[in-house]
C-alpha positions as semicolon CSV with decimal commas, in nm:
position;residue;x (nm);y (nm);z (nm)
1;A;0,599;-0,575;1,074
2;L;0,221;-0,556;1,125
3;R;0,172;-0,904;0,986
4;K;0,446;-1,048;1,206
5;R;0,295;-0,880;1,513
6;G;-0,039;-1,034;1,421
7;E;0,120;-1,375;1,384
8;L;0,301;-1,349;1,716
9;D;-0,015;-1,238;1,896
10;G;-0,247;-1,477;1,714
11;N;-0,440;-1,173;1,590
12;E;-0,600;-1,281;1,260
13;A;-0,766;-0,942;1,208
14;L;-0,427;-0,768;1,218
15;C;-0,281;-1,023;0,973
16;T;-0,573;-0,964;0,737
17;F;-0,531;-0,587;0,761
18;A;-0,157;-0,616;0,696
19;D;-0,223;-0,828;0,386
20;R;-0,478;-0,577;0,254
21;L;-0,246;-0,285;0,325
22;E;0,038;-0,455;0,140
23;A;-0,185;-0,535;-0,158
24;A;-0,318;-0,178;-0,172
25;T;0,033;-0,032;-0,157
26;I;0,161;-0,260;-0,432
27;H;-0,140;-0,178;-0,650
28;V;-0,083;0,197;-0,614
29;I;0,286;0,165;-0,701
30;E;0,222;-0,068;-0,995
31;S;-0,036;0,179;-1,126
32;G;0,249;0,429;-1,156
33;K;0,178;0,647;-0,852
34;M;0,466;0,676;-0,607
35;T;0,689;0,903;-0,407
36;K;0,997;1,062;-0,562
37;D;1,241;0,816;-0,406
38;L;1,057;0,524;-0,569
39;A;1,014;0,710;-0,898
40;M;1,390;0,749;-0,922
41;I;1,445;0,372;-0,918
42;T;1,140;0,236;-1,098
43;S;1,128;0,087;-1,445
44;I;0,766;0,201;-1,483
45;P;0,755;0,462;-1,761
46;N;0,638;0,813;-1,666
47;P;0,547;0,756;-1,302
48;V;0,323;1,006;-1,125
49;V;0,527;1,154;-0,841
50;L;0,326;1,222;-0,527
51;N;0,425;1,377;-0,197
52;S;0,397;1,151;0,108
53;E;0,052;1,271;0,207
54;A;-0,094;1,220;-0,141
55;F;0,071;0,877;-0,164
56;I;-0,082;0,770;0,168
57;K;-0,423;0,899;0,058
58;E;-0,400;0,692;-0,263
59;I;-0,319;0,384;-0,057
60;A;-0,605;0,458;0,184
61;E;-0,848;0,491;-0,104
62;K;-0,738;0,159;-0,252
63;L;-0,742;-0,002;0,093
64;S;-1,103;0,104;0,142
65;Q;-1,191;-0,072;-0,185
66;Y;-1,025;-0,395;-0,060
67;S;-1,211;-0,367;0,270
68;E;-1,545;-0,347;0,088
69;K;-1,491;-0,686;-0,076
């Protein structure tokens, strides 16, 4: 939704942020850290189940690493 809004508004910074947010979220999930609802449907062995706040913090930490590049 953020990316689409950026596209519609011609806001390249928002599109870039949306891409980085998506990449950070995927990385966190693929590393095995996720909320319970995702853990119940994943094929990743032994996922680490996080509450929503901890999950968002993991994504924020990864996002900050993408922003530094």
